[in-house]
Coordinates of C-alpha atoms and ligand atoms in Angstrom, one line a residue:
X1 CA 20.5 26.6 -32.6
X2 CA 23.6 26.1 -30.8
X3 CA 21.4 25.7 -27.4
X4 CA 19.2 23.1 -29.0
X5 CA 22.3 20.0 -28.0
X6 CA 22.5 21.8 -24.4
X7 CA 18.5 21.7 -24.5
X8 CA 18.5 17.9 -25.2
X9 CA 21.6 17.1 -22.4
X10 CA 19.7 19.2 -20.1
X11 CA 16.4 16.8 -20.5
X12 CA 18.2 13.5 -20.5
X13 CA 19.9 15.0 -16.9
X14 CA 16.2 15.5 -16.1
X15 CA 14.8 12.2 -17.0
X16 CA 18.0 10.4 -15.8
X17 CA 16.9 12.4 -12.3
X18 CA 13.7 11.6 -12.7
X19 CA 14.3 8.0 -13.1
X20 CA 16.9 8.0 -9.9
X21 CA 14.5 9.6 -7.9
X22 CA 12.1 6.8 -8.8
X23 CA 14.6 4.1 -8.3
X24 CA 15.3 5.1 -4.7
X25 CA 11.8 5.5 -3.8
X26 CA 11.5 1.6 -5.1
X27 CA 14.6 0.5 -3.3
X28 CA 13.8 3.1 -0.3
X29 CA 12.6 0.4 2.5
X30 CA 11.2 1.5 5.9
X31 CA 13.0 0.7 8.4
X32 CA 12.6 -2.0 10.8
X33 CA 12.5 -2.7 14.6
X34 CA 13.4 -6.3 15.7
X35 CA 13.0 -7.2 19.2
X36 CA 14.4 -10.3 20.7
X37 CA 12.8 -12.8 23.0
X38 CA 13.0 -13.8 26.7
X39 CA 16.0 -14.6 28.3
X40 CA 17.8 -13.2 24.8
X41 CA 19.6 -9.9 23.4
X42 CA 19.7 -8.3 20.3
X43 CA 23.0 -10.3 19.6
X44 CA 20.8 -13.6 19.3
X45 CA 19.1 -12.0 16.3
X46 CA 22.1 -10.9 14.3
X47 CA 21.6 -13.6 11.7
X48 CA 18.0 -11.9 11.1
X49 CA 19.8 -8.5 11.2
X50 CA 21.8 -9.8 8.3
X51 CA 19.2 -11.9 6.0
X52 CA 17.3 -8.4 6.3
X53 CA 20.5 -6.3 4.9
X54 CA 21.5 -8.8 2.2
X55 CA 17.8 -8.9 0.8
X56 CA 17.3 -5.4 1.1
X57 CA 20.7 -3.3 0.9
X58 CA 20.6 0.0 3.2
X59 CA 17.8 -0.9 5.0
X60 CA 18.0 0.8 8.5
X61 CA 17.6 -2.0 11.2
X62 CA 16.8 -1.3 14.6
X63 CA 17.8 -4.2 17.3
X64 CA 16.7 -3.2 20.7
X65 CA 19.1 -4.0 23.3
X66 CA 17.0 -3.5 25.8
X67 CA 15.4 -6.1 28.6
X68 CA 18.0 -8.1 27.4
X69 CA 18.8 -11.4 29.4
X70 CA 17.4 -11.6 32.6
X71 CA 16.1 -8.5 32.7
X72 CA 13.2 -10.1 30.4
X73 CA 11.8 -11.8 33.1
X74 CA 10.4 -8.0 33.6
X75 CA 6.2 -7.2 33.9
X76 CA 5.5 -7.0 30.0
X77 CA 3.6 -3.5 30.5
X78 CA 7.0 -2.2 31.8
X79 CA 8.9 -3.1 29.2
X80 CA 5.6 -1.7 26.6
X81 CA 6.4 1.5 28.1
X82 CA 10.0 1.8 28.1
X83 CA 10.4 0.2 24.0
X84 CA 7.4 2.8 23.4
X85 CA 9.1 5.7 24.4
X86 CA 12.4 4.3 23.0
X87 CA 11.1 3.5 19.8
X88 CA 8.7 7.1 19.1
X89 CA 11.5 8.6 17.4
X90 CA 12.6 5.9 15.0
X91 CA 9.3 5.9 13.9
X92 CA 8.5 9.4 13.8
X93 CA 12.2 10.0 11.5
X94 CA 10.5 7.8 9.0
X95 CA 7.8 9.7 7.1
X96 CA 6.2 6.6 6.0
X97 CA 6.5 4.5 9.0
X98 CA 8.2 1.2 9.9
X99 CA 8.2 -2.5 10.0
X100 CA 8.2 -4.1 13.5
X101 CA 9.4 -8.2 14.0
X102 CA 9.1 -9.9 17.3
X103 CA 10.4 -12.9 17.8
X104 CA 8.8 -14.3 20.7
X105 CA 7.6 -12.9 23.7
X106 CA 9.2 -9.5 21.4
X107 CA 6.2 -10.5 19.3
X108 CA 3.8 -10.3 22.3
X109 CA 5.5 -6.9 23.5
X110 CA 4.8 -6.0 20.2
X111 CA 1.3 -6.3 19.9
X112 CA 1.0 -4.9 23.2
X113 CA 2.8 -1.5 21.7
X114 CA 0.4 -1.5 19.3
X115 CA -3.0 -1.7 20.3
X116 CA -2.0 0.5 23.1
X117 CA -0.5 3.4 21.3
X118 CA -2.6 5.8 19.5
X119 CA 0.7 7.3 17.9
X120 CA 2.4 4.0 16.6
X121 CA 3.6 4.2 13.2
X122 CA 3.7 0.0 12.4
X123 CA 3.0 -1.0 8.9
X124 CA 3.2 -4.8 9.0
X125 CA 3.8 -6.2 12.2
X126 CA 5.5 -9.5 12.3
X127 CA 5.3 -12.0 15.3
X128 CA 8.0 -14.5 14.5
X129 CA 6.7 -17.5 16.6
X130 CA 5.5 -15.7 19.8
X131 CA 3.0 -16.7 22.3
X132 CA 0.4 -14.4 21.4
X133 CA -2.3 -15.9 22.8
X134 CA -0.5 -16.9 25.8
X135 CA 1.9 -20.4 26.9
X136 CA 1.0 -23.5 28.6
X137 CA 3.4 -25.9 28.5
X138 CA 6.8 -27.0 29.9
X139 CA 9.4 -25.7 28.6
X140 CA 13.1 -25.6 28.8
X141 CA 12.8 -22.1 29.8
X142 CA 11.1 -22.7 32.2
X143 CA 12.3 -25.9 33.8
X144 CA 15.6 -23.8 34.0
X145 CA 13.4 -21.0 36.2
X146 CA 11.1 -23.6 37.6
X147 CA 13.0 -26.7 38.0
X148 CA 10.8 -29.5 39.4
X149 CA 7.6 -27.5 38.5
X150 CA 5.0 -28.8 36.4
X151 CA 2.8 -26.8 34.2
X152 CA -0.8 -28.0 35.9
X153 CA 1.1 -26.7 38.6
X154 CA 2.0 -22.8 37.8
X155 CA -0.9 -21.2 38.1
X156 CA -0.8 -21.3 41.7
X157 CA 2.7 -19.6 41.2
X158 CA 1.2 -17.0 38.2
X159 CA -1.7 -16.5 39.1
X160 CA -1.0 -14.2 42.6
X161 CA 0.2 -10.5 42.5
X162 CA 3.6 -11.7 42.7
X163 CA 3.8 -14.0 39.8
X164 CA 2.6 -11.3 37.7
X165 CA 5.8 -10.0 38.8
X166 CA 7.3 -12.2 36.1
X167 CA 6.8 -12.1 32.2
X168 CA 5.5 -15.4 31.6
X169 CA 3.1 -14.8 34.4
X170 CA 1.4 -12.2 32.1
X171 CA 0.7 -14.5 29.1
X172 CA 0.2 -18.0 31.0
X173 CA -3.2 -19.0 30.1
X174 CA -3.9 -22.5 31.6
X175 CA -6.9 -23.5 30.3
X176 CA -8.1 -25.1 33.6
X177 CA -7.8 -22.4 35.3
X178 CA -9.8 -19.7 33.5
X179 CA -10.8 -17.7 36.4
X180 CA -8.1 -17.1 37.4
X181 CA -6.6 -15.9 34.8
X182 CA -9.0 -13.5 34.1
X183 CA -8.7 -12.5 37.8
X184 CA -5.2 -12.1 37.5
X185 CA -3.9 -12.0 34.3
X186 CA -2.3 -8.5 33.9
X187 CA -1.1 -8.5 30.2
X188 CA -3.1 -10.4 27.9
X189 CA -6.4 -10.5 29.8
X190 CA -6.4 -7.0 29.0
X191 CA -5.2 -7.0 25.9
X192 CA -8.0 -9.8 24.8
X193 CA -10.8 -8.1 27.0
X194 CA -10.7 -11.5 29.1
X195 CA -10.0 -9.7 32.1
X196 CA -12.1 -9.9 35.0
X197 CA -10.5 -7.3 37.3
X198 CA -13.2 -5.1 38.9
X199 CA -11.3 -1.6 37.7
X200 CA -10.7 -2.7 34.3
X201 CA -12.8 -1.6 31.3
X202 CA -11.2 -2.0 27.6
X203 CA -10.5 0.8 25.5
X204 CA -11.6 0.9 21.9
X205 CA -8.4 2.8 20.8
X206 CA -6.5 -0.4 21.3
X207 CA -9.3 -2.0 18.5
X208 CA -8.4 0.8 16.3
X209 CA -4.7 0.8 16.7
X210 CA -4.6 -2.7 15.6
X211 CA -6.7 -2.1 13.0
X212 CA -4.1 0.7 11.7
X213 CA -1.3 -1.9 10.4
X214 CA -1.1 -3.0 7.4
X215 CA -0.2 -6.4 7.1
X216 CA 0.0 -8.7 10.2
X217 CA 1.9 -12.3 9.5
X218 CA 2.1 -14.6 11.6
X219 CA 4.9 -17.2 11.8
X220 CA 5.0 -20.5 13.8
X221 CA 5.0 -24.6 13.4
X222 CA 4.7 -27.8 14.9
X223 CA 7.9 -28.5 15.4
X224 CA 8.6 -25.4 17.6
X225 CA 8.8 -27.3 20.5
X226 CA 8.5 -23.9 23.3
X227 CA 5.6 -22.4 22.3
X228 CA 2.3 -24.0 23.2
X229 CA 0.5 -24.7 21.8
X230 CA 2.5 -23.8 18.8
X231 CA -0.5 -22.5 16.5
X232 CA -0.6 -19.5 19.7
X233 CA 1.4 -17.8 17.3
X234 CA -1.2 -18.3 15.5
X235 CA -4.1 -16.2 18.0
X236 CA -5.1 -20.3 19.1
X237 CA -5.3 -21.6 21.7
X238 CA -6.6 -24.5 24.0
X239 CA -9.9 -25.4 25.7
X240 CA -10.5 -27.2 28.3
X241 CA -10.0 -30.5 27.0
X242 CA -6.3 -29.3 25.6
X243 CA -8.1 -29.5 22.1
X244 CA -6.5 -26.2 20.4
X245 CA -9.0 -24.3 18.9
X246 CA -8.3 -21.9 16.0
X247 CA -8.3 -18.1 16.0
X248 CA -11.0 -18.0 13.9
X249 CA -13.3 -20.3 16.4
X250 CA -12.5 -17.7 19.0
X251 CA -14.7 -15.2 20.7
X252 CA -11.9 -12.6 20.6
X253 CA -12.1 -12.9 16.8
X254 CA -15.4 -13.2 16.6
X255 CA -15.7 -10.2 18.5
X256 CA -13.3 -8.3 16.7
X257 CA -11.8 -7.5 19.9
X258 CA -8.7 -5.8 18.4
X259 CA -9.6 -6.0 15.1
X260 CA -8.4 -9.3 13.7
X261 CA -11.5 -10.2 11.8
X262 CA -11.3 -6.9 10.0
X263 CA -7.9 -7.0 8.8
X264 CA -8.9 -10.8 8.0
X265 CA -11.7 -9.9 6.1
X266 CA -9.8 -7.1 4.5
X267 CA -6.8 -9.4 3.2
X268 CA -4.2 -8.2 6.1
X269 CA -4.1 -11.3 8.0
X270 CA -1.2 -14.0 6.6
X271 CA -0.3 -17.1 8.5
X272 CA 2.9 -18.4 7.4
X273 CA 3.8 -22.2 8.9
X274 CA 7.0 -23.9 8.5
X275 CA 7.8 -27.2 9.6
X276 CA 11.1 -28.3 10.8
X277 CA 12.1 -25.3 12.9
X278 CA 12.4 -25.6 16.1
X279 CA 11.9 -22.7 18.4
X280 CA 15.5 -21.3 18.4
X281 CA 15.9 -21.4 14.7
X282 CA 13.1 -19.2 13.6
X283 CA 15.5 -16.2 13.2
X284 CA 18.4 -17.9 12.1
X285 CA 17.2 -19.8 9.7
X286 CA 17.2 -18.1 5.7
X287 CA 14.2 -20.1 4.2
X288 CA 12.2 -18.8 7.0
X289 CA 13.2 -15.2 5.9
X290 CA 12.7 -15.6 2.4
X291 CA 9.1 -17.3 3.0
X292 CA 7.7 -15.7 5.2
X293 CA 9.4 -12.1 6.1
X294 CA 11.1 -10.5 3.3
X295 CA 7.9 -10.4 1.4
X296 CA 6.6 -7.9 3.8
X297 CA 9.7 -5.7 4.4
X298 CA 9.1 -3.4 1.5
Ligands
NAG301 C1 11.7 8.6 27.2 O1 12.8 8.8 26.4 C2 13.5 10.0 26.6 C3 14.7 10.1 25.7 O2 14.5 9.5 24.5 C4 13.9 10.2 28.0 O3 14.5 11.4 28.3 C5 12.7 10.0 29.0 O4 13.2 9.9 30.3 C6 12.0 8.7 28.6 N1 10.8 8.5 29.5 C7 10.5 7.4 30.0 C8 9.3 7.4 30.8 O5 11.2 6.4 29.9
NAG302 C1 -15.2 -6.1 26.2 O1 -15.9 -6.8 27.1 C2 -17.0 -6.1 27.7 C3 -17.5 -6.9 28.8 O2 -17.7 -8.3 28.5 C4 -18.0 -5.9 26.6 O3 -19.1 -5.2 27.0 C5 -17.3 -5.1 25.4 O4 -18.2 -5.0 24.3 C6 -16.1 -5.8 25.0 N1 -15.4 -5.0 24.0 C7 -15.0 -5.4 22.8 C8 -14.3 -4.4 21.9 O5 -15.2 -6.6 22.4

């Protein structure tokens, strides 16, 4: 009798436990890994730091500080390599994995992380307007590298052992020039099994790693004004005549090369295109966040 009020308190403490236990899984986000974009540091992307702590309290955010400034200008495997080995133990101290964001060549670093990691632990991957399938096109960046140069004019610079020396080297795809990109092209030739280096053969882990995320959105616009063509973030990119032709057009879709048509055809493939931003705003700027990240951050 006199147990029977203890009884009830001690159930109520249960279900009240119960209930917390629930609540934190809920509110008990993975965490994520940002990385920053040529000729940046994980200071640029502070505002993003911030729009993901508001929207999602006590979420843990890693911003790699790494390759920061100049020191992005680095060969893009080295700098797979390095964030690889950097980032295995903030993945593996999350049981159920974690978000990755790149913002711009971080997006392509990104992408090369995954498809070539058979231990990566990426649930949505978010590429936050980067060159994906490769540049060509002046840009400020690289008139301040390159002054006086013009972009018909690079590949003569890229396309040689020692331009692949540089990070935009590895992802310039002029469309003139498609030999020689697949000749030379260290990064993304390989990672799109364009590459027509005699000792290279693709592995079909990189297919299945990309095939192990989740969710992969895809962020960009025309107003972007660095990227280009701008739908690259998009896996497009341009023929012969400049004429940008859609991811889905492509052979390395068609192909499945890494797995986009399957995680197209399974409902893991979101586009998300804003207009109005221009390349430098894409992480600073809140509406993006709301639209087109924080939906995919839980
Ligand atoms: C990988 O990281 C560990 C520490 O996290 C370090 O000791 C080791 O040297 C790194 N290896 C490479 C190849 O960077
Ligand atoms: C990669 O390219 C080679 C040579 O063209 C081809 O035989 C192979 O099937 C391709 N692999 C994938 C996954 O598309």
């Amino acid at each position: 009798m006199i147990l029977d009020p203890w009884r009830n308190r001690l159930w109520s403490y249960i279900t009240c436990l119960m209930i917390t236990m629930q609540v934190t899984k809920v509110h008990g986000y993975k965490p994520v890994i940002i990385l920053h974009g040529i000729l940046d540091a994980a200071a640029d992307l502070k505002h993003l730091e911030n729009f993901i702590k508001k929207a999602h309290p006590g979420t843990v955010v890693y911003s790699l500080d790494v390759y920061d400034h100049y020191a992005s200008l680095n060969p893009l495997w080295d700098q797979v390599e390095y964030i690889k080995n950097l980032t295995k133990s903030m993945m593996d101290s999350s049981e159920d994995g974690v978000h990755f964001i790149g913002y711009s060549q971080g997006g392509l670093i990104g992408r090369g992380l995954i498809q070539t990691s058979n231990e990566h632990k990426v649930n949505n991957f978010i590429a936050l307007s980067s060159p994906l399938n490769g540049q060509f096109g002046d840009t400020s960046y690289l008139n301040a590298l390159f002054p006086s140069t013009y972009k018909e004019k690079l590949y003569e610079l890229f396309y040689s052992h020692y331009g692949q020396r540089w990070s935009i080297g590895n992802y310039w795809k002029d469309p003139h020039h498609k030999k020689l990109y697949g000749l030379y092209s260290s990064y993304l030739a390989l990672l799109n099994n364009e590459s027509l280096k005699s000792d290279f053969s693709y592995q079909n882990s990189w297919q299945r790693n990309f095939q192990r995320l989740n969710n992969v959105v895809l962020i960009g616009g025309p107003d972007d004004g660095v990227i280009s063509p701008w739908q690259s973030a998009q896996f497009a990119c341009y023929n012969e005549r400049e004429d940008v032709v859609p991811m889905r057009n492509l052979q390395i879709y068609k192909d499945d090369v890494f797995g986009l048509k399957s995680l197209d055809r399974r409902g893991s493939l979101h586009e998300c295109t804003m207009a109005n931003v221009h390349h430098i705003y894409w992480h600073r700027t809140e509406a993006v966040f709301k639209k087109c990240i924080e939906p995919w951050l839980t």
